[in-house]
Amino acid sequence: MPPRSAEAIFAATLRLLGEHGYEGLTVEGVAREAGVNKTTIYRWWPSKAALLSAALTDGEVLALDTPDTGSLRGDLVMLVERVIELLSDPGVQTVVAAIAGGGRDDELGPLFATFFADRFAREQAIFDRAVERGEVAGDLDRLLVIDLLSGAVWTRVLLRRQVPEPGFAERAVEVVLSGSCPRP
């Protein structure tokens, strides 16, 4: 059970990552920013990489609830809208830029793999429910669907620096589902 101050520690970690990049991120700086002793951090997270991994997967800054609207289409539209909202936040954009900039680091590669695996595992419920409802076949390439949708958002928001227009989520989901989700 992490300390009561975990959320403050996670928020400070991601804020400092966004401001200074991975190389400039220090446990001492996080402790100072979060108002805790650095021994508190080291008691729970043995390294800077472990701390960042926990902040990414367990912190509220990048939290993304898995929707349950009663349909695959509705769930995916809501998920895309939430990703747009999340990635449109300037504080999150600095974190993403820092992550992307440090992505070649040997220490960070496994961390990013863990973060995205955690996200994908959380999104599985959307597809499990869709299979149970008979909306899609069980052998649907779920990762491809998520990659296509999230890739569209990441490209639009982070690479092109555009705010997706109203209806973007619905159109993106329609394009992906019309070609990738034959009925069982």
PDB file of C-alpha atoms in Angstrom:
ATOM      1  CA  MET A   1       0.000   0.000   0.000  1.00  0.00           C
ATOM      2  CA  PRO A   2       1.697   3.208  -1.159  1.00  0.00           C
ATOM      3  CA  PRO A   3       1.904   6.167   1.211  1.00  0.00           C
ATOM      4  CA  ARG A   4      -1.018   8.592   1.635  1.00  0.00           C
ATOM      5  CA  SER A   5       1.061  11.166  -0.212  1.00  0.00           C
ATOM      6  CA  ALA A   6       1.364   8.939  -3.303  1.00  0.00           C
ATOM      7  CA  GLU A   7      -0.840  11.125  -5.508  1.00  0.00           C
ATOM      8  CA  ALA A   8       1.134  14.250  -4.602  1.00  0.00           C
ATOM      9  CA  ILE A   9       4.339  12.336  -5.365  1.00  0.00           C
ATOM     10  CA  PHE A  10       2.968  11.087  -8.705  1.00  0.00           C
ATOM     11  CA  ALA A  11       1.740  14.552  -9.715  1.00  0.00           C
ATOM     12  CA  ALA A  12       5.096  16.102  -8.811  1.00  0.00           C
ATOM     13  CA  THR A  13       6.923  13.375 -10.738  1.00  0.00           C
ATOM     14  CA  LEU A  14       4.969  14.004 -13.920  1.00  0.00           C
ATOM     15  CA  ARG A  15       5.081  17.789 -13.576  1.00  0.00           C
ATOM     16  CA  LEU A  16       8.863  17.742 -13.132  1.00  0.00           C
ATOM     17  CA  LEU A  17       9.247  15.245 -15.969  1.00  0.00           C
ATOM     18  CA  GLY A  18       7.354  17.645 -18.218  1.00  0.00           C
ATOM     19  CA  GLU A  19       9.469  20.600 -17.114  1.00  0.00           C
ATOM     20  CA  HIS A  20      12.923  18.982 -17.091  1.00  0.00           C
ATOM     21  CA  GLY A  21      12.734  15.760 -19.096  1.00  0.00           C
ATOM     22  CA  TYR A  22      13.809  12.388 -17.806  1.00  0.00           C
ATOM     23  CA  GLU A  23      17.450  13.370 -17.390  1.00  0.00           C
ATOM     24  CA  GLY A  24      16.474  16.358 -15.235  1.00  0.00           C
ATOM     25  CA  LEU A  25      13.982  14.412 -13.136  1.00  0.00           C
ATOM     26  CA  THR A  26      15.365  13.631  -9.674  1.00  0.00           C
ATOM     27  CA  VAL A  27      13.918  11.902  -6.632  1.00  0.00           C
ATOM     28  CA  GLU A  28      15.156  14.817  -4.538  1.00  0.00           C
ATOM     29  CA  GLY A  29      13.255  17.281  -6.722  1.00  0.00           C
ATOM     30  CA  VAL A  30      10.100  15.176  -6.548  1.00  0.00           C
ATOM     31  CA  ALA A  31      10.383  14.943  -2.756  1.00  0.00           C
ATOM     32  CA  ARG A  32      10.803  18.709  -2.459  1.00  0.00           C
ATOM     33  CA  GLU A  33       7.890  19.397  -4.852  1.00  0.00           C
ATOM     34  CA  ALA A  34       5.585  16.869  -3.127  1.00  0.00           C
ATOM     35  CA  GLY A  35       6.527  17.998   0.377  1.00  0.00           C
ATOM     36  CA  VAL A  36       7.826  14.606   1.500  1.00  0.00           C
ATOM     37  CA  ASN A  37      11.162  13.192   2.559  1.00  0.00           C
ATOM     38  CA  LYS A  38      13.083  11.395  -0.192  1.00  0.00           C
ATOM     39  CA  THR A  39      13.311   8.327   2.051  1.00  0.00           C
ATOM     40  CA  THR A  40       9.512   8.060   1.764  1.00  0.00           C
ATOM     41  CA  ILE A  41       9.878   7.819  -2.000  1.00  0.00           C
ATOM     42  CA  TYR A  42      12.736   5.325  -1.872  1.00  0.00           C
ATOM     43  CA  ARG A  43      10.824   3.164   0.609  1.00  0.00           C
ATOM     44  CA  TRP A  44       8.136   2.589  -2.051  1.00  0.00           C
ATOM     45  CA  TRP A  45      10.012   3.058  -5.327  1.00  0.00           C
ATOM     46  CA  PRO A  46      13.662   1.975  -5.463  1.00  0.00           C
ATOM     47  CA  SER A  47      14.607   4.063  -8.497  1.00  0.00           C
ATOM     48  CA  LYS A  48      13.621   7.037 -10.578  1.00  0.00           C
ATOM     49  CA  ALA A  49      12.366   4.672 -13.296  1.00  0.00           C
ATOM     50  CA  ALA A  50      10.191   2.748 -10.809  1.00  0.00           C
ATOM     51  CA  LEU A  51       8.757   6.008  -9.505  1.00  0.00           C
ATOM     52  CA  LEU A  52       7.970   7.245 -13.014  1.00  0.00           C
ATOM     53  CA  SER A  53       6.400   3.909 -13.932  1.00  0.00           C
ATOM     54  CA  ALA A  54       4.104   4.116 -10.907  1.00  0.00           C
ATOM     55  CA  ALA A  55       3.235   7.751 -11.644  1.00  0.00           C
ATOM     56  CA  LEU A  56       2.289   6.865 -15.217  1.00  0.00           C
ATOM     57  CA  THR A  57       0.176   3.817 -14.407  1.00  0.00           C
ATOM     58  CA  ASP A  58      -1.254   4.677 -10.985  1.00  0.00           C
ATOM     59  CA  GLY A  59      -1.390   8.473 -10.869  1.00  0.00           C
ATOM     60  CA  GLU A  60      -4.469  10.586 -11.502  1.00  0.00           C
ATOM     61  CA  VAL A  61      -2.738  12.874 -14.037  1.00  0.00           C
ATOM     62  CA  LEU A  62      -2.991  10.283 -16.818  1.00  0.00           C
ATOM     63  CA  ALA A  63      -6.002   8.410 -15.433  1.00  0.00           C
ATOM     64  CA  LEU A  64      -8.455   7.240 -18.046  1.00  0.00           C
ATOM     65  CA  ASP A  65     -11.597   5.381 -17.030  1.00  0.00           C
ATOM     66  CA  THR A  66     -12.805   2.611 -19.312  1.00  0.00           C
ATOM     67  CA  PRO A  67     -16.288   3.549 -20.545  1.00  0.00           C
ATOM     68  CA  ASP A  68     -19.301   1.229 -20.503  1.00  0.00           C
ATOM     69  CA  THR A  69     -22.070   2.689 -22.688  1.00  0.00           C
ATOM     70  CA  GLY A  70     -23.678  -0.608 -23.655  1.00  0.00           C
ATOM     71  CA  SER A  71     -22.187  -0.807 -27.148  1.00  0.00           C
ATOM     72  CA  LEU A  72     -18.746  -1.218 -28.668  1.00  0.00           C
ATOM     73  CA  ARG A  73     -19.247   1.845 -30.853  1.00  0.00           C
ATOM     74  CA  GLY A  74     -20.350   3.967 -27.901  1.00  0.00           C
ATOM     75  CA  ASP A  75     -17.512   2.741 -25.704  1.00  0.00           C
ATOM     76  CA  LEU A  76     -14.907   3.455 -28.376  1.00  0.00           C
ATOM     77  CA  VAL A  77     -16.304   6.909 -29.164  1.00  0.00           C
ATOM     78  CA  MET A  78     -16.245   7.799 -25.472  1.00  0.00           C
ATOM     79  CA  LEU A  79     -12.724   6.385 -25.095  1.00  0.00           C
ATOM     80  CA  VAL A  80     -11.487   8.443 -28.065  1.00  0.00           C
ATOM     81  CA  GLU A  81     -13.157  11.563 -26.657  1.00  0.00           C
ATOM     82  CA  ARG A  82     -11.468  10.985 -23.296  1.00  0.00           C
ATOM     83  CA  VAL A  83      -8.079  10.499 -24.946  1.00  0.00           C
ATOM     84  CA  ILE A  84      -8.591  13.737 -26.898  1.00  0.00           C
ATOM     85  CA  GLU A  85      -9.464  15.561 -23.691  1.00  0.00           C
ATOM     86  CA  LEU A  86      -6.487  14.078 -21.852  1.00  0.00           C
ATOM     87  CA  LEU A  87      -3.956  14.781 -24.599  1.00  0.00           C
ATOM     88  CA  SER A  88      -5.295  18.311 -25.097  1.00  0.00           C
ATOM     89  CA  ASP A  89      -4.262  19.245 -21.557  1.00  0.00           C
ATOM     90  CA  PRO A  90      -1.047  21.339 -21.761  1.00  0.00           C
ATOM     91  CA  GLY A  91       0.369  19.646 -18.638  1.00  0.00           C
ATOM     92  CA  VAL A  92      -0.161  16.216 -20.157  1.00  0.00           C
ATOM     93  CA  GLN A  93       1.353  17.388 -23.448  1.00  0.00           C
ATOM     94  CA  THR A  94       4.604  18.300 -21.689  1.00  0.00           C
ATOM     95  CA  VAL A  95       4.692  14.859 -20.065  1.00  0.00           C
ATOM     96  CA  VAL A  96       4.079  13.144 -23.414  1.00  0.00           C
ATOM     97  CA  ALA A  97       6.781  15.260 -25.075  1.00  0.00           C
ATOM     98  CA  ALA A  98       9.240  14.327 -22.332  1.00  0.00           C
ATOM     99  CA  ILE A  99       8.339  10.663 -22.674  1.00  0.00           C
ATOM    100  CA  ALA A 100       8.716  10.773 -26.452  1.00  0.00           C
ATOM    101  CA  GLY A 101      12.027  12.601 -26.133  1.00  0.00           C
ATOM    102  CA  GLY A 102      13.412  10.013 -23.731  1.00  0.00           C
ATOM    103  CA  GLY A 103      11.974   6.992 -25.486  1.00  0.00           C
ATOM    104  CA  ARG A 104      15.332   5.834 -26.789  1.00  0.00           C
ATOM    105  CA  ASP A 105      16.796   5.452 -23.300  1.00  0.00           C
ATOM    106  CA  ASP A 106      17.353   1.793 -22.361  1.00  0.00           C
ATOM    107  CA  GLU A 107      15.918   2.450 -18.899  1.00  0.00           C
ATOM    108  CA  LEU A 108      12.730   3.994 -20.308  1.00  0.00           C
ATOM    109  CA  GLY A 109      11.862   1.445 -22.997  1.00  0.00           C
ATOM    110  CA  PRO A 110      10.523  -1.179 -20.575  1.00  0.00           C
ATOM    111  CA  LEU A 111       8.733   1.562 -18.619  1.00  0.00           C
ATOM    112  CA  PHE A 112       6.784   2.681 -21.704  1.00  0.00           C
ATOM    113  CA  ALA A 113       6.024  -0.914 -22.627  1.00  0.00           C
ATOM    114  CA  THR A 114       4.584  -1.434 -19.139  1.00  0.00           C
ATOM    115  CA  PHE A 115       2.534   1.776 -19.326  1.00  0.00           C
ATOM    116  CA  PHE A 116       0.956   0.922 -22.676  1.00  0.00           C
ATOM    117  CA  ALA A 117       0.405  -2.727 -21.694  1.00  0.00           C
ATOM    118  CA  ASP A 118      -1.423  -1.507 -18.576  1.00  0.00           C
ATOM    119  CA  ARG A 119      -3.604   0.809 -20.679  1.00  0.00           C
ATOM    120  CA  PHE A 120      -4.421  -1.945 -23.149  1.00  0.00           C
ATOM    121  CA  ALA A 121      -5.257  -4.391 -20.344  1.00  0.00           C
ATOM    122  CA  ARG A 122      -7.731  -1.876 -18.925  1.00  0.00           C
ATOM    123  CA  GLU A 123      -9.363  -1.452 -22.354  1.00  0.00           C
ATOM    124  CA  GLN A 124      -9.952  -5.196 -22.770  1.00  0.00           C
ATOM    125  CA  ALA A 125     -13.263  -4.975 -20.917  1.00  0.00           C
ATOM    126  CA  ILE A 126     -14.690  -2.920 -23.798  1.00  0.00           C
ATOM    127  CA  PHE A 127     -14.010  -5.760 -26.218  1.00  0.00           C
ATOM    128  CA  ASP A 128     -14.976  -8.537 -23.811  1.00  0.00           C
ATOM    129  CA  ARG A 129     -18.425  -6.971 -23.401  1.00  0.00           C
ATOM    130  CA  ALA A 130     -18.743  -6.493 -27.176  1.00  0.00           C
ATOM    131  CA  VAL A 131     -17.987 -10.175 -27.764  1.00  0.00           C
ATOM    132  CA  GLU A 132     -20.549 -11.173 -25.103  1.00  0.00           C
ATOM    133  CA  ARG A 133     -23.170  -8.976 -26.810  1.00  0.00           C
ATOM    134  CA  GLY A 134     -22.365 -10.540 -30.200  1.00  0.00           C
ATOM    135  CA  GLU A 135     -21.154  -7.266 -31.706  1.00  0.00           C
ATOM    136  CA  VAL A 136     -17.782  -8.633 -32.816  1.00  0.00           C
ATOM    137  CA  ALA A 137     -16.000 -11.923 -33.222  1.00  0.00           C
ATOM    138  CA  GLY A 138     -13.758 -13.102 -30.427  1.00  0.00           C
ATOM    139  CA  ASP A 139     -10.705 -13.111 -32.699  1.00  0.00           C
ATOM    140  CA  LEU A 140     -10.918  -9.378 -33.417  1.00  0.00           C
ATOM    141  CA  ASP A 141      -7.445  -7.801 -33.408  1.00  0.00           C
ATOM    142  CA  ARG A 142      -8.157  -5.602 -30.399  1.00  0.00           C
ATOM    143  CA  LEU A 143      -4.710  -4.053 -30.257  1.00  0.00           C
ATOM    144  CA  LEU A 144      -4.973  -2.974 -33.889  1.00  0.00           C
ATOM    145  CA  VAL A 145      -8.315  -1.274 -33.236  1.00  0.00           C
ATOM    146  CA  ILE A 146      -6.892   0.590 -30.222  1.00  0.00           C
ATOM    147  CA  ASP A 147      -3.697   1.494 -32.100  1.00  0.00           C
ATOM    148  CA  LEU A 148      -5.653   2.876 -35.053  1.00  0.00           C
ATOM    149  CA  LEU A 149      -7.908   4.981 -32.861  1.00  0.00           C
ATOM    150  CA  SER A 150      -5.299   6.212 -30.415  1.00  0.00           C
ATOM    151  CA  GLY A 151      -2.855   6.797 -33.256  1.00  0.00           C
ATOM    152  CA  ALA A 152      -5.392   9.050 -34.956  1.00  0.00           C
ATOM    153  CA  VAL A 153      -5.761  11.103 -31.783  1.00  0.00           C
ATOM    154  CA  TRP A 154      -2.035  11.268 -31.046  1.00  0.00           C
ATOM    155  CA  THR A 155      -1.321  12.338 -34.622  1.00  0.00           C
ATOM    156  CA  ARG A 156      -4.019  14.998 -34.673  1.00  0.00           C
ATOM    157  CA  VAL A 157      -3.410  16.467 -31.219  1.00  0.00           C
ATOM    158  CA  LEU A 158       0.303  16.007 -30.582  1.00  0.00           C
ATOM    159  CA  LEU A 159       1.954  15.878 -33.984  1.00  0.00           C
ATOM    160  CA  ARG A 160      -0.266  18.197 -36.004  1.00  0.00           C
ATOM    161  CA  ARG A 161      -1.138  20.315 -32.963  1.00  0.00           C
ATOM    162  CA  GLN A 162      -4.771  20.520 -34.018  1.00  0.00           C
ATOM    163  CA  VAL A 163      -7.846  20.403 -31.859  1.00  0.00           C
ATOM    164  CA  PRO A 164     -10.028  17.643 -33.291  1.00  0.00           C
ATOM    165  CA  GLU A 165     -13.246  19.101 -34.643  1.00  0.00           C
ATOM    166  CA  PRO A 166     -16.625  18.079 -33.245  1.00  0.00           C
ATOM    167  CA  GLY A 167     -17.558  14.604 -34.440  1.00  0.00           C
ATOM    168  CA  PHE A 168     -13.941  13.477 -34.860  1.00  0.00           C
ATOM    169  CA  ALA A 169     -14.322  10.607 -32.393  1.00  0.00           C
ATOM    170  CA  GLU A 170     -17.466   9.315 -34.078  1.00  0.00           C
ATOM    171  CA  ARG A 171     -15.898   9.494 -37.549  1.00  0.00           C
ATOM    172  CA  ALA A 172     -12.671   7.812 -36.439  1.00  0.00           C
ATOM    173  CA  VAL A 173     -14.574   4.978 -34.762  1.00  0.00           C
ATOM    174  CA  GLU A 174     -16.806   4.553 -37.814  1.00  0.00           C
ATOM    175  CA  VAL A 175     -13.816   4.310 -40.154  1.00  0.00           C
ATOM    176  CA  VAL A 176     -12.076   1.756 -37.959  1.00  0.00           C
ATOM    177  CA  LEU A 177     -15.137  -0.361 -37.177  1.00  0.00           C
ATOM    178  CA  SER A 178     -16.501  -0.423 -40.687  1.00  0.00           C
ATOM    179  CA  GLY A 179     -13.356  -2.092 -41.936  1.00  0.00           C
ATOM    180  CA  SER A 180     -12.149  -4.044 -38.931  1.00  0.00           C
ATOM    181  CA  CYS A 181     -15.181  -5.457 -37.113  1.00  0.00           C
ATOM    182  CA  PRO A 182     -17.152  -7.887 -39.243  1.00  0.00           C
ATOM    183  CA  ARG A 183     -20.149  -9.293 -37.403  1.00  0.00           C
ATOM    184  CA  PRO A 184     -19.669 -12.785 -35.986  1.00  0.00           C
TER     185      PRO A 184
END
